[in-house]
């Protein structure tokens, strides 16, 4: 049941409606929602919002939530998508009621309801082409024209519809339309299409059907058949609501109706969210796949290092709105940072290594130094990292001629090596072209971390012991688009705004030995750099890491400058 501080949080407008319904004793006090994806692509962060909302409300009110595949279009739907959707919902931490449901499970029922509509003279078979029908639709201010086939007899309509089902006609030759009102101000009520002919096998019903119901003739009835109490959908379906009700009113005479409530879809800055566009990026190989860590797909976010908790937290924070708006993608990045700050082990990783030899450190000596795993959570304990005469630091942590405020390493200056000693740079070694190849330093043996030494220096650097270091590949991901609204330019394609610097691969990183055999999705904070997670391409002894988010937000700085 509700926890205390949740009680205090004010209710969103959907919760208000639900609580009122409960108070009035509607639906026998039950809350039953559903998440109804069309299996024509992988889920994205917008779907995550809908999942968290539907499953979240069911959890909050001790109700139930169905996973229902709206699989009415055999052309674009595939088993691969069904499986990825199930996986993503489960990964987010939700459990659907019973078995997953499929709109295609209701094809027989829908077909008999279609015949019922014909018998009531509320539906007719139209022989016109799609173009002819579109030309008669009218505009929101002008009424449409009635089809010349609108007054066919019930018997003729039944015969033709049955022949359509039996496969007598080619695609596009005939369709079944509802007979409603060609002059309705609501365009969706102007004799909408109910069934079309498609000689395509379906991923679940195989060759059984060659006519398929339209989404509009399926959705409301599916909700009805499943006993859904609150049917939440995005704003664009508000204008479909009278049609769903009209269909139910023709075929069902009980008082129960699912209550449809519309909310604003999630839009994120620097992101495109339609499955069709995401599919285009996949098909045109502008990304490596649906799970490319730059994709706003749930599978991409997972591979990038997002946690289910961070996505649920994000969804909570943005709440539900009645009007369209755009959420700053920085808020999503903030949610994952906050979660990983609590969970991620702090480790040493040098992305762009510069070698240091500590000339006064005994040759061949190795010390095992203790370092804590997470200062935010003592229960995560500590581990041992090896220290030796040769180490790597980050190239950009050294400057030969530093400005005054540079507190890292420079000739004659001192820094602390995290969890180790204070070192001083004594000499810079170069190759014949003048590039710096190595630094010679000395260390102060009295300054070992944890030994009680009180000597302080301004800068602390991360490092790894050179003979113990593991070679790693590090993939630095950045935002996929470099425009706030890639979709919002009239004369330009969203692909024109792909960020050319969205992936930088570093193949020469050096990481501490504890990272030798990481498992995909293990999370870490590379100290002073950012949050990273192990990629599925990692092999034993050859780790690959994806950057989830940098510690400092370079985009916020850019925004301030401009
Ligand atoms: P897309 O246009 O990205 O393909 P869709 O709405 O066609 O999305 P569906 O598979 O039909 O995708 O969506 C399943 C559920 O997820 C629907 O209830 C839909 O309203 C919801 N949904 C889709 N996109 C968003 C979004 N950006 N924000 C909130 N809910 C969304
Ligand atoms: Mg859709």
Coordinates of C-alpha atoms in Angstrom, one line a residue, residues 196-512:
X196 CA -8.8 -4.0 -45.0
X197 CA -7.6 -6.9 -47.2
X198 CA -4.0 -7.9 -46.6
X199 CA -2.7 -11.1 -48.1
X200 CA 0.0 -11.4 -45.5
X201 CA 0.6 -14.0 -42.9
X202 CA 0.4 -12.8 -39.3
X203 CA 3.1 -13.6 -36.7
X204 CA 0.5 -15.3 -34.6
X205 CA -2.5 -16.3 -36.7
X206 CA -0.4 -17.4 -39.7
X207 CA -2.5 -17.7 -42.9
X208 CA -5.9 -17.8 -41.2
X209 CA -6.8 -14.3 -42.1
X210 CA -6.5 -12.2 -45.2
X211 CA -8.6 -9.3 -43.8
X212 CA -7.3 -7.4 -40.8
X213 CA -9.2 -5.0 -38.4
X214 CA -8.0 -1.5 -38.2
X215 CA -6.5 -0.3 -34.9
X216 CA -9.6 1.9 -34.3
X217 CA -11.9 -1.1 -34.6
X218 CA -9.7 -3.1 -32.2
X219 CA -8.5 -0.9 -29.4
X220 CA -11.6 0.0 -27.5
X221 CA -13.0 -3.6 -27.9
X222 CA -9.8 -5.1 -26.6
X223 CA -9.9 -2.9 -23.5
X224 CA -13.6 -4.0 -23.1
X225 CA -12.8 -7.7 -23.5
X226 CA -10.0 -7.5 -20.9
X227 CA -12.1 -5.6 -18.3
X228 CA -9.8 -2.6 -18.4
X229 CA -11.1 0.1 -16.0
X230 CA -8.8 3.0 -16.9
X231 CA -7.4 3.1 -20.5
X232 CA -4.6 5.6 -20.5
X233 CA -3.4 6.9 -23.9
X234 CA -1.6 9.8 -25.4
X235 CA -3.4 13.0 -26.4
X236 CA -3.8 12.3 -30.1
X237 CA -6.3 9.6 -29.2
X238 CA -8.7 12.0 -27.6
X239 CA -10.4 12.5 -31.0
X240 CA -10.7 8.8 -31.4
X241 CA -12.6 8.4 -28.1
X242 CA -16.1 9.1 -29.6
X243 CA -15.5 6.4 -32.2
X244 CA -14.4 3.8 -29.7
X245 CA -17.5 4.6 -27.8
X246 CA -19.7 4.4 -30.9
X247 CA -18.3 1.0 -31.8
X248 CA -18.9 -0.3 -28.2
X249 CA -22.4 1.2 -28.1
X250 CA -23.4 -0.7 -31.3
X251 CA -22.2 -4.1 -30.2
X252 CA -22.4 -4.2 -26.4
X253 CA -25.4 -3.5 -24.2
X254 CA -23.9 -3.8 -20.7
X255 CA -23.3 -0.6 -18.8
X256 CA -19.6 -1.2 -18.3
X257 CA -17.1 0.8 -20.4
X258 CA -13.4 1.2 -20.0
X259 CA -12.7 4.9 -19.1
X260 CA -10.2 6.4 -21.5
X261 CA -8.0 9.2 -20.1
X262 CA -5.5 11.1 -22.3
X263 CA -2.1 12.4 -21.2
X264 CA 0.7 14.2 -22.9
X265 CA 3.3 12.1 -24.6
X266 CA 6.9 12.5 -23.4
X267 CA 9.1 14.6 -25.6
X268 CA 12.8 14.9 -24.8
X269 CA 15.2 17.5 -26.1
X270 CA 18.0 16.4 -28.3
X271 CA 16.1 13.2 -29.1
X272 CA 13.7 11.8 -31.7
X273 CA 11.2 9.4 -30.4
X274 CA 9.1 7.9 -33.1
X275 CA 9.7 4.2 -33.8
X276 CA 9.6 4.9 -37.5
X277 CA 12.5 7.3 -37.3
X278 CA 14.4 5.2 -34.9
X279 CA 13.9 2.3 -37.4
X280 CA 15.3 4.5 -40.1
X281 CA 18.5 5.1 -38.2
X282 CA 18.9 1.4 -37.7
X283 CA 18.1 0.5 -41.3
X284 CA 20.4 3.2 -42.7
X285 CA 23.1 2.0 -40.3
X286 CA 23.5 5.5 -38.8
X287 CA 23.6 3.6 -35.5
X288 CA 24.8 0.0 -34.8
X289 CA 21.3 -1.3 -34.0
X290 CA 18.3 -0.8 -31.8
X291 CA 20.5 -1.3 -28.7
X292 CA 23.1 1.2 -29.8
X293 CA 24.0 3.0 -26.6
X294 CA 23.1 6.4 -28.2
X295 CA 19.5 5.3 -29.0
X296 CA 16.7 6.5 -26.8
X297 CA 15.4 2.9 -26.9
X298 CA 15.1 1.1 -23.6
X299 CA 17.6 -1.4 -24.9
X300 CA 20.0 1.4 -25.9
X301 CA 19.7 3.1 -22.5
X302 CA 20.3 -0.2 -20.8
X303 CA 23.4 -0.9 -22.8
X304 CA 24.5 2.7 -22.1
X305 CA 24.4 2.0 -18.4
X306 CA 21.0 3.4 -17.4
X307 CA 19.4 1.5 -14.5
X308 CA 15.7 0.6 -14.2
X309 CA 15.6 2.6 -11.0
X310 CA 16.9 5.7 -12.8
X311 CA 14.3 5.5 -15.5
X312 CA 11.5 4.9 -13.0
X313 CA 12.8 7.8 -11.0
X314 CA 12.9 10.0 -14.1
X315 CA 9.3 9.0 -15.0
X316 CA 8.2 9.9 -11.5
X317 CA 9.9 13.3 -11.6
X318 CA 8.3 14.4 -14.9
X319 CA 4.9 13.4 -13.7
X320 CA 1.9 13.4 -16.1
X321 CA 0.8 16.4 -18.0
X322 CA -2.4 17.3 -19.9
X323 CA -0.5 19.4 -22.5
X324 CA 2.4 18.7 -24.7
X325 CA 5.7 19.8 -23.5
X326 CA 9.4 19.0 -23.9
X327 CA 11.5 17.7 -21.1
X328 CA 15.2 18.6 -20.9
X329 CA 17.3 15.4 -21.6
X330 CA 19.6 16.7 -18.9
X331 CA 16.9 15.5 -16.4
X332 CA 17.2 12.0 -17.6
X333 CA 21.0 12.2 -17.3
X334 CA 20.6 13.6 -13.8
X335 CA 18.5 10.7 -12.7
X336 CA 21.1 8.1 -13.8
X337 CA 23.9 10.1 -12.2
X338 CA 22.0 10.2 -8.9
X339 CA 21.3 6.5 -8.9
X340 CA 24.8 5.5 -9.9
X341 CA 26.3 7.8 -7.4
X342 CA 24.7 5.5 -4.8
X343 CA 25.6 2.2 -6.5
X344 CA 28.7 2.4 -8.6
X345 CA 32.1 1.2 -7.4
X346 CA 34.7 3.9 -7.7
X347 CA 37.6 2.5 -9.8
X348 CA 40.8 3.7 -11.4
X349 CA 40.8 4.0 -15.2
X350 CA 43.2 6.0 -17.3
X351 CA 41.7 6.8 -20.6
X352 CA 44.7 8.5 -22.3
X353 CA 47.8 7.2 -20.5
X354 CA 51.1 8.9 -19.8
X355 CA 53.7 6.8 -18.1
X356 CA 55.5 7.8 -14.9
X357 CA 58.5 6.2 -13.4
X358 CA 59.0 6.9 -9.7
X359 CA 62.8 6.9 -9.6
X360 CA 63.2 6.5 -5.8
X361 CA 60.7 3.7 -5.5
X362 CA 62.4 0.3 -5.1
X363 CA 62.6 -1.7 -8.3
X364 CA 60.4 -4.8 -8.3
X365 CA 58.5 -3.7 -5.2
X366 CA 54.7 -4.0 -5.2
X367 CA 52.4 -2.6 -2.5
X368 CA 48.8 -3.6 -2.0
X369 CA 46.9 -0.4 -1.1
X370 CA 43.4 -0.3 0.3
X371 CA 40.8 1.9 -1.3
X372 CA 37.2 2.3 -0.5
X373 CA 34.6 1.2 -3.1
X374 CA 32.1 4.0 -2.5
X375 CA 32.3 6.9 -0.1
X376 CA 28.5 7.2 -0.3
X377 CA 28.0 3.7 1.0
X378 CA 30.3 2.2 3.6
X379 CA 28.6 -1.2 3.3
X380 CA 30.2 -1.5 -0.2
X381 CA 33.5 -2.1 1.6
X382 CA 37.0 -1.7 0.2
X383 CA 39.4 -3.5 -2.1
X384 CA 43.1 -3.7 -2.8
X385 CA 44.9 -2.0 -5.7
X386 CA 48.5 -2.6 -6.5
X387 CA 51.1 0.2 -6.5
X388 CA 54.6 -0.1 -8.2
X389 CA 57.4 2.0 -9.6
X390 CA 55.8 2.5 -12.9
X391 CA 52.3 3.9 -13.2
X392 CA 50.0 5.7 -15.7
X393 CA 48.3 8.9 -15.2
X394 CA 46.0 10.8 -17.6
X395 CA 47.9 12.8 -20.2
X396 CA 45.8 15.9 -19.6
X397 CA 46.7 15.8 -15.9
X398 CA 50.1 17.0 -16.8
X399 CA 51.1 20.4 -18.2
X400 CA 54.6 21.5 -18.9
X401 CA 53.8 25.2 -18.6
X402 CA 50.6 25.4 -16.5
X403 CA 48.5 28.4 -15.7
X404 CA 48.4 29.5 -12.1
X405 CA 45.2 27.6 -11.2
X406 CA 46.3 24.3 -12.6
X407 CA 46.6 22.0 -9.5
X408 CA 47.6 18.9 -11.3
X409 CA 51.1 17.7 -12.2
X410 CA 53.7 20.0 -13.7
X411 CA 57.5 20.2 -13.5
X412 CA 58.6 20.7 -9.9
X413 CA 55.1 20.4 -8.6
X414 CA 53.5 17.8 -6.3
X415 CA 50.2 15.9 -6.4
X416 CA 48.7 13.1 -4.4
X417 CA 48.0 9.9 -6.1
X418 CA 44.6 8.7 -4.9
X419 CA 44.9 6.1 -2.1
X420 CA 48.7 6.2 -2.5
X421 CA 51.5 8.7 -2.1
X422 CA 52.5 12.3 -2.9
X423 CA 54.7 12.5 -5.9
X424 CA 56.8 15.3 -7.4
X425 CA 57.6 15.7 -11.1
X426 CA 61.4 15.9 -11.6
X427 CA 62.0 15.5 -15.3
X428 CA 60.1 15.3 -18.7
X429 CA 61.3 12.7 -21.2
X430 CA 60.6 13.2 -24.9
X431 CA 61.0 11.3 -28.1
X432 CA 63.0 12.6 -31.1
X433 CA 60.0 14.5 -32.4
X434 CA 59.6 16.3 -29.1
X435 CA 56.5 14.5 -27.9
X436 CA 56.4 13.8 -24.2
X437 CA 56.7 10.1 -23.6
X438 CA 57.3 9.7 -19.9
X439 CA 57.7 11.6 -16.7
X440 CA 60.3 10.9 -14.0
X441 CA 59.0 11.6 -10.5
X442 CA 60.0 11.0 -6.9
X443 CA 57.6 10.0 -4.1
X444 CA 57.5 10.9 -0.5
X445 CA 57.4 7.5 1.4
X446 CA 56.0 9.3 4.5
X447 CA 52.8 10.2 2.8
X448 CA 51.1 6.9 2.2
X449 CA 47.3 7.3 2.4
X450 CA 45.8 6.0 5.6
X451 CA 49.2 6.1 7.4
X452 CA 48.3 9.2 9.4
X453 CA 50.4 11.5 7.2
X454 CA 49.0 15.0 7.4
X455 CA 51.0 16.6 4.5
X456 CA 48.5 18.1 2.0
X457 CA 48.8 19.1 -1.6
X458 CA 46.1 20.7 -3.8
X459 CA 45.6 18.1 -6.5
X460 CA 44.7 14.4 -6.3
X461 CA 45.0 12.3 -9.5
X462 CA 43.8 8.8 -10.4
X463 CA 46.4 6.3 -11.7
X464 CA 47.0 2.7 -12.4
X465 CA 50.1 0.6 -11.9
X466 CA 51.6 0.0 -15.3
X467 CA 52.7 -3.7 -14.9
X468 CA 49.3 -4.6 -13.5
X469 CA 47.1 -2.5 -15.8
X470 CA 44.5 -4.1 -18.1
X471 CA 44.1 -2.8 -21.6
X472 CA 40.6 -1.7 -22.2
X473 CA 38.5 -0.3 -25.0
X474 CA 36.4 2.7 -23.9
X475 CA 33.6 4.1 -25.9
X476 CA 32.8 7.7 -25.2
X477 CA 29.2 8.2 -26.1
X478 CA 27.6 11.6 -26.4
X479 CA 24.2 12.8 -27.4
X480 CA 23.1 11.4 -30.8
X481 CA 21.8 14.8 -32.0
X482 CA 23.4 18.2 -31.6
X483 CA 20.1 20.1 -32.0
X484 CA 17.6 20.5 -29.3
X485 CA 14.7 19.7 -31.6
X486 CA 16.0 17.6 -34.5
X487 CA 12.5 16.9 -35.7
X488 CA 11.4 20.5 -35.6
X489 CA 12.9 22.0 -38.8
X490 CA 10.7 22.4 -41.7
X491 CA 13.2 22.2 -44.6
X492 CA 15.6 19.8 -42.9
X493 CA 15.7 16.1 -42.2
X494 CA 16.2 15.0 -38.6
X495 CA 19.2 13.1 -39.8
X496 CA 21.0 16.3 -40.7
X497 CA 21.3 17.0 -37.0
X498 CA 23.1 13.7 -36.1
X499 CA 26.1 14.6 -33.8
X500 CA 29.2 13.6 -35.7
X501 CA 31.1 13.4 -32.3
X502 CA 28.5 11.1 -30.7
X503 CA 31.0 8.3 -30.4
X504 CA 34.7 8.4 -29.8
X505 CA 36.5 5.1 -29.3
X506 CA 39.6 4.9 -27.1
X507 CA 41.4 1.7 -27.7
X508 CA 44.4 2.3 -25.4
X509 CA 42.9 2.8 -22.0
X510 CA 44.5 1.3 -18.9
X511 CA 42.3 0.1 -16.1
X512 CA 43.0 -1.4 -12.7

